[in-house]
Tab-separated table of C-alpha atoms in Angstrom:
chain	number	residue	atom	x	y	z
A	14	MET	CA	63.074	206.459	101.604
A	15	ARG	CA	59.458	205.347	101.995
A	16	ARG	CA	59.316	204.643	98.263
A	17	ALA	CA	62.332	202.364	98.534
A	18	ASN	CA	60.744	200.383	101.341
A	19	LEU	CA	57.598	199.900	99.304
A	20	VAL	CA	59.603	198.572	96.376
A	21	ILE	CA	61.424	196.027	98.599
A	22	SER	CA	58.159	194.875	100.186
A	23	ALA	CA	56.559	194.412	96.783
A	24	ALA	CA	59.529	192.324	95.576
A	25	ALA	CA	59.393	190.063	98.626
A	26	PHE	CA	55.681	189.513	98.181
A	27	GLY	CA	56.208	188.541	94.567
A	28	VAL	CA	58.829	185.944	95.425
A	29	ALA	CA	56.534	184.360	98.037
A	30	LEU	CA	53.662	184.272	95.572
A	31	LEU	CA	55.824	182.519	92.952
A	32	THR	CA	56.975	179.860	95.414
A	33	ALA	CA	53.412	179.043	96.418
A	34	ALA	CA	52.393	178.675	92.803
A	35	ASN	CA	55.195	176.201	92.073
A	36	ALA	CA	54.312	174.096	95.115
A	37	LEU	CA	50.711	173.948	93.929
A	38	ALA	CA	51.798	172.836	90.495
A	39	PHE	CA	53.907	169.905	91.864
A	40	SER	CA	51.035	168.733	94.062
A	41	GLN	CA	48.769	168.412	91.003
A	42	ILE	CA	51.071	165.950	89.138
A	43	GLU	CA	49.290	162.578	88.676
A	44	PRO	CA	51.059	159.491	90.133
A	45	THR	CA	52.652	157.190	87.551
A	46	GLU	CA	53.268	153.373	87.471
A	47	GLY	CA	55.575	152.222	90.256
A	48	ARG	CA	54.663	155.156	92.527
A	49	SER	CA	55.344	154.520	96.169
A	50	ASP	CA	52.529	154.883	98.699
A	51	SER	CA	54.996	154.814	101.578
A	52	LYS	CA	55.611	157.688	103.871
A	53	GLU	CA	58.657	159.616	104.866
A	54	GLY	CA	59.915	159.819	101.290
A	55	ILE	CA	61.148	156.106	101.108
A	56	LEU	CA	60.759	154.505	97.684
A	57	ALA	CA	59.165	151.021	97.767
A	58	VAL	CA	60.416	148.848	94.910
A	59	PRO	CA	57.889	146.108	94.035
A	60	LEU	CA	59.289	142.543	94.492
A	61	PRO	CA	59.242	139.999	91.623
A	62	PRO	CA	56.514	137.352	91.815
A	63	LEU	CA	57.310	134.069	93.643
A	64	PRO	CA	58.084	131.123	91.338
A	65	SER	CA	55.414	128.489	90.931
A	66	ALA	CA	55.846	124.888	92.098
A	67	ASP	CA	56.872	123.626	88.654
A	68	ALA	CA	59.041	126.565	87.794
A	69	GLY	CA	62.230	124.680	88.671
A	70	ALA	CA	61.353	121.911	86.219
A	71	ASN	CA	61.274	124.333	83.292
A	72	ARG	CA	64.407	126.215	84.331
A	73	PRO	CA	67.190	125.774	81.750
A	74	ALA	CA	70.255	123.869	82.911
A	75	PRO	CA	73.395	125.904	83.585
A	76	PRO	CA	75.987	125.874	80.828
A	77	ALA	CA	78.393	122.941	80.841
A	78	ASP	CA	82.163	123.178	81.141
A	79	ASP	CA	84.538	121.965	78.509
A	80	ASP	CA	84.381	118.439	79.912
A	81	GLY	CA	80.605	118.356	79.678
A	82	GLN	CA	79.905	118.654	83.426
A	83	ASN	CA	77.975	121.398	85.167
A	84	ASP	CA	79.655	123.372	87.904
A	85	ASP	CA	76.824	122.577	90.312
A	86	GLY	CA	76.453	118.928	89.367
A	87	PRO	CA	77.032	116.040	91.730
A	88	GLY	CA	80.507	115.413	90.282
A	89	ARG	CA	81.818	118.811	91.417
A	90	THR	CA	82.565	120.474	94.721
A	91	ASP	CA	81.750	124.088	95.570
A	92	ASP	CA	85.213	125.108	94.373
A	93	GLY	CA	84.755	123.414	91.016
A	94	GLU	CA	87.066	120.506	91.891
A	95	THR	CA	86.174	116.920	91.128
A	96	PRO	CA	85.920	115.023	94.437
A	97	LEU	CA	87.873	111.833	95.042
A	98	PRO	CA	85.965	108.585	94.422
A	99	PRO	CA	84.655	106.833	97.526
A	100	ALA	CA	86.871	104.178	99.098
A	101	GLU	CA	86.326	100.712	97.731
A	102	GLU	CA	84.435	98.281	99.888
A	103	PRO	CA	86.590	95.491	101.364
A	104	GLU	CA	86.400	92.164	99.674
A	105	SER	CA	83.996	89.652	101.020
A	106	GLY	CA	85.408	87.668	103.904
A	107	ILE	CA	88.018	90.214	105.022
A	108	GLY	CA	87.761	90.461	108.785
A	109	ASP	CA	85.236	87.625	108.844
A	110	GLU	CA	86.191	85.108	111.517
A	111	SER	CA	84.441	82.360	109.534
A	112	HIS	CA	87.250	82.475	106.987
A	113	PRO	CA	90.667	80.913	107.616
A	114	PRO	CA	93.658	83.191	108.239
A	115	SER	CA	94.984	82.540	104.728
A	116	ALA	CA	91.788	84.107	103.336
A	117	ARG	CA	92.399	87.283	105.298
A	118	GLY	CA	95.810	88.063	103.801
A	119	GLY	CA	97.962	85.273	105.259
A	120	MET	CA	99.266	87.499	108.068
A	121	GLU	CA	98.647	85.128	110.966
A	122	LEU	CA	100.531	82.099	109.674
A	123	ALA	CA	103.639	81.839	107.549
A	124	VAL	CA	102.903	80.193	104.226
A	125	PRO	CA	105.039	77.101	103.531
A	126	LEU	CA	107.003	77.280	100.314
A	127	ALA	CA	106.476	73.629	99.411
A	128	THR	CA	103.243	72.214	100.771
A	129	GLU	CA	100.939	72.138	103.778
A	130	ILE	CA	102.281	71.690	107.288
A	131	ALA	CA	101.395	68.402	108.996
A	132	TYR	CA	102.067	66.928	112.428
A	133	GLY	CA	102.675	63.429	113.770
A	134	ASP	CA	101.850	60.647	111.313
A	135	ASP	CA	99.424	62.789	109.351
A	136	GLY	CA	99.910	62.239	105.620
A	137	LEU	CA	102.919	59.944	105.989
A	138	PRO	CA	103.223	56.777	103.879
A	139	ALA	CA	103.651	53.536	105.843
A	140	PRO	CA	107.446	53.245	105.273
A	141	VAL	CA	107.981	56.864	106.392
A	142	ARG	CA	105.723	56.401	109.393
A	143	TYR	CA	107.561	53.214	110.432
A	144	LEU	CA	111.027	54.808	110.301
A	145	ARG	CA	109.816	57.890	112.180
A	146	GLU	CA	108.488	55.708	115.005
A	147	LYS	CA	111.727	53.698	115.188
A	148	LEU	CA	113.905	56.818	115.329
A	149	ILE	CA	111.773	58.393	118.074
A	150	ALA	CA	111.968	55.175	120.113
A	151	ILE	CA	115.766	55.098	119.758
A	152	ALA	CA	116.012	58.740	120.831
A	153	LYS	CA	113.816	58.185	123.876
A	154	ALA	CA	115.919	55.196	124.913
A	155	GLY	CA	119.154	57.190	124.630
A	156	GLU	CA	120.812	54.375	122.595
A	157	ILE	CA	122.647	56.156	119.777
A	158	GLU	CA	124.272	52.899	118.618
A	159	LYS	CA	120.856	51.663	117.514
A	160	LEU	CA	120.876	54.327	114.800
A	161	ARG	CA	123.563	52.434	112.882
A	162	PRO	CA	121.220	50.207	110.806
A	163	TYR	CA	119.406	53.265	109.499
A	164	ILE	CA	122.464	55.297	108.487
A	165	GLU	CA	123.431	54.290	104.966
A	166	SER	CA	126.903	54.778	103.545
A	167	GLY	CA	128.108	55.421	100.039
A	168	GLU	CA	127.531	58.191	97.510
A	169	ASP	CA	123.761	58.137	97.955
A	170	GLY	CA	123.924	57.337	101.661
A	171	THR	CA	122.639	59.319	104.620
A	172	VAL	CA	124.016	62.861	104.725
A	173	LEU	CA	125.281	63.757	108.200
A	174	SER	CA	127.367	66.775	107.257
A	175	PHE	CA	127.838	69.125	104.305
A	176	GLY	CA	131.531	68.242	104.560
A	177	ASP	CA	133.216	64.868	104.536
A	178	VAL	CA	132.483	62.492	107.393
A	179	ALA	CA	135.662	60.571	108.098
A	180	GLY	CA	135.446	57.329	110.005
A	181	ASP	CA	132.501	55.818	111.760
A	182	PRO	CA	129.185	57.783	111.442
A	183	ILE	CA	128.104	56.977	114.999
A	184	GLU	CA	131.394	58.286	116.347
A	185	PHE	CA	130.908	61.407	114.243
A	186	LEU	CA	127.488	61.982	115.857
A	187	LYS	CA	128.997	61.546	119.306
A	188	GLN	CA	131.703	64.098	118.557
A	189	THR	CA	129.185	66.663	117.334
A	190	SER	CA	127.020	66.151	120.427
A	191	GLY	CA	127.671	68.599	123.247
A	192	ASP	CA	127.833	65.843	125.862
A	193	GLY	CA	130.249	63.672	123.857
A	194	GLN	CA	128.019	60.585	124.069
A	195	GLY	CA	125.410	61.490	121.491
A	196	LEU	CA	122.586	62.167	123.944
A	197	GLU	CA	122.201	65.782	122.889
A	198	ILE	CA	122.017	64.674	119.237
A	199	LEU	CA	119.299	62.159	120.148
A	200	ALA	CA	117.331	64.885	121.916
A	201	ILE	CA	117.531	67.042	118.796
A	202	LEU	CA	116.474	64.075	116.658
A	203	ARG	CA	113.404	63.505	118.818
A	204	GLU	CA	112.432	67.186	118.832
A	205	LEU	CA	112.688	67.353	115.055
A	206	LEU	CA	110.467	64.335	114.473
A	207	GLU	CA	107.842	65.637	116.904
A	208	ALA	CA	107.708	68.993	115.147
A	209	GLY	CA	105.622	69.711	112.060
A	210	HIS	CA	106.754	68.373	108.706
A	211	VAL	CA	106.232	69.099	105.011
A	212	ARG	CA	106.185	67.005	101.845
A	213	VAL	CA	108.685	68.460	99.398
A	214	GLU	CA	108.512	67.891	95.615
A	215	PRO	CA	105.461	65.609	95.787
A	216	GLY	CA	105.299	63.122	92.938
A	217	ALA	CA	108.826	63.900	91.714
A	218	ASP	CA	111.819	61.568	91.716
A	219	ASP	CA	113.353	63.490	94.610
A	220	GLU	CA	110.175	63.613	96.708
A	221	ILE	CA	110.963	63.685	100.417
A	222	TYR	CA	109.370	64.337	103.820
A	223	VAL	CA	111.247	66.981	105.786
A	224	TRP	CA	111.319	67.896	109.485
A	225	PRO	CA	110.920	70.590	110.733
A	226	TYR	CA	108.666	72.582	108.408
A	227	PHE	CA	110.670	75.753	109.194
A	228	THR	CA	113.043	74.723	106.411
A	229	GLN	CA	110.278	75.525	103.909
A	230	VAL	CA	108.902	78.705	105.494
A	231	ALA	CA	109.990	82.333	105.365
A	232	ILE	CA	111.727	82.549	108.734
A	233	ASP	CA	110.843	86.216	109.354
A	234	SER	CA	107.101	85.704	108.872
A	235	LEU	CA	106.384	83.205	111.643
A	236	SER	CA	103.367	83.734	113.858
A	237	LYS	CA	103.659	83.711	117.643
A	238	PRO	CA	102.485	80.082	117.961
A	239	GLN	CA	105.009	79.094	115.310
A	240	LEU	CA	107.770	80.923	117.165
A	241	VAL	CA	106.916	78.903	120.270
A	242	GLU	CA	107.371	75.751	118.185
A	243	LEU	CA	110.665	77.074	116.825
A	244	PHE	CA	111.941	77.915	120.325
A	245	GLU	CA	111.488	74.269	121.263
A	246	LEU	CA	114.393	73.650	118.867
A	247	VAL	CA	116.522	76.792	119.061
A	248	THR	CA	117.016	79.837	121.266
A	249	ALA	CA	115.807	83.361	120.607
A	250	GLY	CA	119.395	84.322	119.858
A	251	ASP	CA	119.580	81.567	117.230
A	252	TYR	CA	116.367	82.903	115.720
A	253	GLU	CA	117.819	86.400	115.366
A	254	GLN	CA	120.839	84.952	113.590
A	255	MET	CA	118.517	83.002	111.295
A	256	LYS	CA	116.721	86.195	110.333
A	257	GLU	CA	120.046	87.789	109.465
A	258	PHE	CA	121.009	84.676	107.509
A	259	GLY	CA	117.632	84.656	105.767
A	260	ALA	CA	116.574	81.066	106.488
A	261	TYR	CA	116.314	78.297	109.067
A	262	ASN	CA	119.798	76.792	109.458
A	263	PHE	CA	119.589	74.386	112.404
A	264	TYR	CA	119.250	70.595	112.190
A	265	ARG	CA	116.870	69.059	109.666
A	266	LEU	CA	115.898	65.496	108.828
A	267	GLY	CA	114.584	63.943	105.622
A	268	ILE	CA	112.957	60.573	104.931
A	269	SER	CA	112.256	59.324	101.421
A	270	PRO	CA	108.839	57.825	100.544
A	271	GLU	CA	110.502	54.365	100.617
A	272	GLY	CA	111.500	54.855	104.262
A	273	ARG	CA	115.214	55.718	103.853
A	274	LEU	CA	116.936	58.196	106.158
A	275	SER	CA	118.179	60.621	103.497
A	276	PHE	CA	119.781	63.219	105.741
A	277	PHE	CA	120.166	64.341	109.339
A	278	VAL	CA	122.290	67.441	109.116
A	279	ALA	CA	122.722	70.954	110.483
A	280	GLY	CA	122.875	74.012	108.232
A	281	ASP	CA	121.188	75.147	105.053
């Protein structure tokens, strides 16, 4: 029994001696390149050196896509999509109050289809101006009979209706007047000649001065001031019907450059 205990003790001592020898051998290993001097068994990996100031200049450009553009170039977004081009700058003068409304898109005033709009005697030849003044004076006086000398008959005479006018023209005007005496017609005549006018077909054989200018303007594009002028001639209900019709269709008056009353008629 004692011999067995001695054998076990000797074996244990030998194992302890071998362990100590191995530990001593590991402690004598020389440190190699990249050895960590840190404690607690944490490996310290050396960081790469910081780039110099001109390192970015010598860095090769990233590879280009098929279309020749780099993914990180100014023509690409982070997702690789080409951004939309910036909005175009407005043309010079848009929104500038120093420019007339027609230069800012023509939204404030309706554009006449024939020529510029004029008022009063502006731009009228002497014969046209004379007849206009005579007709206004007759209308103010309420004397419809005095229109007779200026209403011509015959094939090329003054047009008073798109249909046939049977009988006396002055009597026809009285019958079409709401009051039966022609006073309403005279009021309309005066309002027409005091409205704006246009010169239609200038220089042509059929050149003529026409009142009111609404006959030559897109009726659904009138500005507010122009609507006020229109409502001096017609009602708002008439205006709505004109928009449905597509044009001004109330009374109009035309004077030739020679001073002839070409037409005084309602309709289009």
